[in-house]
Coordinates of C-alpha atoms in Angstrom, one line a residue:
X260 CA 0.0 0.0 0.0
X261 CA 3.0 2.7 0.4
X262 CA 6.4 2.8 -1.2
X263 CA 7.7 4.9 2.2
X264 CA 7.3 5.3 5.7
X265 CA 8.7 7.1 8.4
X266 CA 10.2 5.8 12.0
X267 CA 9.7 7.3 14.6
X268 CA 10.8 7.4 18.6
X269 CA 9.8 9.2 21.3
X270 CA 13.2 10.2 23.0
X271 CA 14.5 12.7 25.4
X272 CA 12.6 11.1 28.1
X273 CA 15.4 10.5 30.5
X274 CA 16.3 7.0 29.8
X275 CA 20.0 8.4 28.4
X276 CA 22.2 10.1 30.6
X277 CA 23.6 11.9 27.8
X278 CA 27.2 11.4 28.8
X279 CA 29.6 13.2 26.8
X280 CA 31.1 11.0 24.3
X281 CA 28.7 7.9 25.1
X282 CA 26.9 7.1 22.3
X283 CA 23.3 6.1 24.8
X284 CA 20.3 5.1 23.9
X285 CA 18.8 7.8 22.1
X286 CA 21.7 8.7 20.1
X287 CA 21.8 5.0 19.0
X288 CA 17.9 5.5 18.1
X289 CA 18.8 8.3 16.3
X290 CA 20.6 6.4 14.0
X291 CA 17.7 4.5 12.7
X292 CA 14.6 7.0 13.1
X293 CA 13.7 9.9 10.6
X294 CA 11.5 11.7 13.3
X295 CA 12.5 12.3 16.8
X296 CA 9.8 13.1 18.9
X297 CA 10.7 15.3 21.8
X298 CA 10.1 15.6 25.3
X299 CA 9.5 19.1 26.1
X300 CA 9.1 19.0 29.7
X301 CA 5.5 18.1 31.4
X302 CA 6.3 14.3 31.4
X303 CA 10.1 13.9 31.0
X304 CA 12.7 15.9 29.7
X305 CA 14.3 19.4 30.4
X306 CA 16.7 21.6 28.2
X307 CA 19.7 20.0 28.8
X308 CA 18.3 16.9 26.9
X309 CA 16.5 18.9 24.6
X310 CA 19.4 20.4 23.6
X311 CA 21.2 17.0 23.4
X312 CA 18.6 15.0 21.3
X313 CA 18.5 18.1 19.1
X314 CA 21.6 18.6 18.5
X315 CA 22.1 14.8 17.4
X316 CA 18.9 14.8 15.2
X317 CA 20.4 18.3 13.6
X318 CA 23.9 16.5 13.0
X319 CA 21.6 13.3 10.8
X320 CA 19.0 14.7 9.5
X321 CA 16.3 13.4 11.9
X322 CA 13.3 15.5 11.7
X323 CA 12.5 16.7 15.0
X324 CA 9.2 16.9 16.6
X325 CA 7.3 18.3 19.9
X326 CA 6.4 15.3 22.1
X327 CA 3.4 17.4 24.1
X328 CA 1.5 16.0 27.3
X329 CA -0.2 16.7 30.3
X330 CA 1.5 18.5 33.0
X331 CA 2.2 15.0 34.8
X332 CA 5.7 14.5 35.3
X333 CA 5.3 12.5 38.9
X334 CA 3.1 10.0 36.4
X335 CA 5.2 9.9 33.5
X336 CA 2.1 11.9 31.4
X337 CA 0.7 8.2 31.3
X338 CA -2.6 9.9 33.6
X339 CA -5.3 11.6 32.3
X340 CA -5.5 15.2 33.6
X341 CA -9.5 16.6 33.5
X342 CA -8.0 19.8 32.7
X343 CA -10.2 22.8 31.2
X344 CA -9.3 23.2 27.3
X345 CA -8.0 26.9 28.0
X346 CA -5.4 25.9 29.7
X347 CA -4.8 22.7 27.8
X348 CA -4.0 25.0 24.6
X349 CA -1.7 27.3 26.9
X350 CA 0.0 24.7 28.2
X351 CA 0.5 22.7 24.7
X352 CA 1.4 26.1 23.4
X353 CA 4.2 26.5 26.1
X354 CA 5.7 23.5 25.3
X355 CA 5.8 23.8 21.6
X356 CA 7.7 26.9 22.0
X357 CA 10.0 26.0 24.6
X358 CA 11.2 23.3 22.0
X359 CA 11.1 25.6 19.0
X360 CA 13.8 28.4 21.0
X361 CA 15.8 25.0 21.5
X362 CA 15.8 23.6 17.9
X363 CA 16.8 26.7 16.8
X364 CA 19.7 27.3 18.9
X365 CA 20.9 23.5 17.7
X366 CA 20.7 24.3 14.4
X367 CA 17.3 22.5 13.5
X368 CA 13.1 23.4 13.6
X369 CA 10.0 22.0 15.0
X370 CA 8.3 20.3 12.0
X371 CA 5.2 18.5 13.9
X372 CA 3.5 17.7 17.2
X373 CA 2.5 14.6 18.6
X374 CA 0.9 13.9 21.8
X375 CA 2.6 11.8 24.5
X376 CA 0.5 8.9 26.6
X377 CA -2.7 10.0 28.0
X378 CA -2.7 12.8 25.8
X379 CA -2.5 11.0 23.0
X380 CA -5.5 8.5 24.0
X381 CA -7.5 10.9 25.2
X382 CA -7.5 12.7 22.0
X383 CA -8.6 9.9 20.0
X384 CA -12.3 10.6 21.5
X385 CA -12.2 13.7 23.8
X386 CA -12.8 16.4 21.5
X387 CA -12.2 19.5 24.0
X388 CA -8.7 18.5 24.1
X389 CA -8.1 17.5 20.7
X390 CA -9.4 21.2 19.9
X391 CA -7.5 22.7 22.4
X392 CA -4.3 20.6 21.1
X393 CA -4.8 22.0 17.2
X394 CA -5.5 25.2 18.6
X395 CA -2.0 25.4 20.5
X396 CA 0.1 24.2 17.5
X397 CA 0.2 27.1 14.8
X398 CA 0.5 25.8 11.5
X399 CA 2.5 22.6 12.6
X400 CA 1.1 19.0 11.1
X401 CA -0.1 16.6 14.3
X402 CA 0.9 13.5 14.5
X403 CA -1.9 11.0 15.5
X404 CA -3.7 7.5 15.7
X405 CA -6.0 7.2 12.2
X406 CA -9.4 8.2 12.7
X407 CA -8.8 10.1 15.9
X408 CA -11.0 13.2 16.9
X409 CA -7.3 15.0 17.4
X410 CA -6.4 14.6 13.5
X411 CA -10.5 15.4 12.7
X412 CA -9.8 18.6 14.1
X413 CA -6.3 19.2 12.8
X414 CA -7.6 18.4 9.0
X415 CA -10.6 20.8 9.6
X416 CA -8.4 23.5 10.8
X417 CA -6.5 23.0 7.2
X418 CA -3.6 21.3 8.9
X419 CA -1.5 18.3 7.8
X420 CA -2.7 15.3 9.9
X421 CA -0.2 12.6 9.8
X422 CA -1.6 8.9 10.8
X423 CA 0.8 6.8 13.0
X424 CA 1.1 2.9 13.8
X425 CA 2.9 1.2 16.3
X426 CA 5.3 -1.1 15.8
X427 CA 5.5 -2.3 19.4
X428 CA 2.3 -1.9 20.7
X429 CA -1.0 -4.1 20.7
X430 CA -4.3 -3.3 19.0
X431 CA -7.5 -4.0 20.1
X432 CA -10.0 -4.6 17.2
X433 CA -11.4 -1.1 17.2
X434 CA -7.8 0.3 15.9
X435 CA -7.2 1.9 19.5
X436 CA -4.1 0.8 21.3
X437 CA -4.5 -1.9 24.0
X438 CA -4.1 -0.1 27.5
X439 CA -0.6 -0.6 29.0
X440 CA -1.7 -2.4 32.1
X441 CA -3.7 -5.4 30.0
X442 CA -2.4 -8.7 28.5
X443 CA -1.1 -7.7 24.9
X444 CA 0.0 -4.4 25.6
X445 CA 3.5 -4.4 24.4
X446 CA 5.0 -6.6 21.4
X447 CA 8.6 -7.0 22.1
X448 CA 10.0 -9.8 20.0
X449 CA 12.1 -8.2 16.9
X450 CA 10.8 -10.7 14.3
X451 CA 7.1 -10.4 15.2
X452 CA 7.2 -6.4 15.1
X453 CA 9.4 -6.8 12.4
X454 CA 6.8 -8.5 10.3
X455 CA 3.7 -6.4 11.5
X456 CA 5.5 -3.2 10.2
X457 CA 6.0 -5.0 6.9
X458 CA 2.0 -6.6 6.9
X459 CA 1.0 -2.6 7.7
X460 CA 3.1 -1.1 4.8
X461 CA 2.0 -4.0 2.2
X462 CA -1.3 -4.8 3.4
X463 CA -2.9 -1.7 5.6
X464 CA -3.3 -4.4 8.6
X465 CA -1.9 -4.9 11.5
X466 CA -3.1 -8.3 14.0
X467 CA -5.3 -7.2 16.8
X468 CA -4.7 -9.2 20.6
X469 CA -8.3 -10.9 19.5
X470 CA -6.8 -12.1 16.2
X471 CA -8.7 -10.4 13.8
X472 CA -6.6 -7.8 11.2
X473 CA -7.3 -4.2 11.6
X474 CA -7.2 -1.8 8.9
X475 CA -4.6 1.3 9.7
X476 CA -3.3 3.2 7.6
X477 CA -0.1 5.3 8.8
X478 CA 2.5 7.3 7.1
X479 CA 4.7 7.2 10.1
X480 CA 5.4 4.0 12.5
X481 CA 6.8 4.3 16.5
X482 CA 9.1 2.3 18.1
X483 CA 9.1 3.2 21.9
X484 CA 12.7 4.1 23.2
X485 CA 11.4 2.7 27.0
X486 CA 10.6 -0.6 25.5
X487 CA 13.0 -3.6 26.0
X488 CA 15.5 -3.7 23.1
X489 CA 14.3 -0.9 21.8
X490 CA 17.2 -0.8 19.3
X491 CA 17.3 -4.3 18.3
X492 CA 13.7 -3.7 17.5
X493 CA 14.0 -0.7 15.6
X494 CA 16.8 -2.2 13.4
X495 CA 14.9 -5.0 12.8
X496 CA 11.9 -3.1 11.4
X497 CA 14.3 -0.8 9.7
X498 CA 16.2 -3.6 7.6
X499 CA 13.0 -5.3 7.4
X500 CA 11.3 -2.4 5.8
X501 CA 14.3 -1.9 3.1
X502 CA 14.7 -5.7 1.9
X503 CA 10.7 -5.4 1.1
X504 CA 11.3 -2.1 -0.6
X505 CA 9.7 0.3 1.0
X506 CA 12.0 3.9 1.8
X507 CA 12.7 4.8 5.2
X508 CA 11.8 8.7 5.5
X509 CA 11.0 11.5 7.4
X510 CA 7.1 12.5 6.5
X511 CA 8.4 16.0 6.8

């Protein structure tokens, strides 16, 4: 069904020390993605590895994106926060522009925004929030599961919405993502994610926990940096990808 697709990760999260001259976890991740998406501070992250993922994605041409969440660091931004729209979109805003002063100092641009853990499944359904999260972004493409209210509101804005799969994550037969506490959650065997990457660029399916294929389309695929062997997954869906001939790029 596509020719290309892009990789992306969600990095800057504190997993990698960022020691100088240690080649960590998100600088090997950074390798193999086209788009970095960026903690910007309300779940994980502060300047210092801003600065640092930034730089990296600057120095290989990894297009670099503002991973935006609920004000929840103490819960990782995995909790949904009732919070009134207003300050949803002030808060989404902040964040977007703390990243873009950063970028810019490393030598790269914010080129899209994508939602970070109970964000990013609330805005599937929960309009407020998806509105308030288009409002906050300018004229930045968002980043989003397919048929979410978020990318709805995004394309009726006159936006770019972008539609995502995950690589490493299980699907429950409505196309939603299974919640991270159930059975099924996380798919962590590098042949098996492999292959599902491959099945969703050939075939528009990926193989829900009940067993029956969903239909997703996505121009962009994630690979979580906190899941185990995060690298040897993403290498695996990365050569995996090329031997069937599809192009590994940035969407930007």
């Amino acid at each position: 069904m596509t020719d290309r697709i892009d990789l992306n990760c969600d990095l800057g999260e504190e997993l990698d020390a960022w020691e100088p001259g240690v080649d960590g976890l998100d600088t090997q991740l950074l390798a193999l993605m086209t788009s970095a998406n960026v903690a910007c501070g309300f779940h994980a992250g502060d300047a210092r590895t801003m600065a640092a993922v930034c730089r990296v994605a600057a120095a290989r041409g990894v297009a670099v994106g503002a991973h935006v969440s609920y004000l929840d660091r103490a819960g990782f931004g995995r909790r949904f926060v009732d919070v009134p729209p207003d300050v949803l979109r002030a808060q989404v805003r902040q964040q977007v522009e703390t990243l873009q002063a950063i970028a810019s100092a490393e030598g790269t641009r914010v080129a899209y925004v994508k939602p970070h853990g109970a964000l990013y499944n609330a805005v599937v359904h929960h309009e407020g929030h998806a509105g308030a999260v288009v409002r906050a972004v300018g004229e930045l493409p968002v980043l989003g599961l397919p048929r979410s209210a978020v990318l709805a509101a995004a394309t009726a804005a006159g936006l770019r919405a972008v539609t995502e799969a995950f690589a490493d994550r299980g699907y429950r037969a409505d196309g939603t993502l299974v919640p991270r506490a159930d059975p099924g959650a996380l798919v962590a065997d590098a042949g098996e994610v492999a292959a599902r990457v491959v099945r969703l660029a050939g075939e528009g399916v990926i193989r829900s926990v009940d067993g029956t294929d969903v239909a997703v389309e996505a121009e962009s695929v994630c690979v979580h940096s906190d899941t185990v062997g995060a690298v040897h997954l993403a290498t695996a869906v990365r050569a995996a990808l090329l031997a069937s001939g599809v192009s590994v790029r940035s969407f930007v």
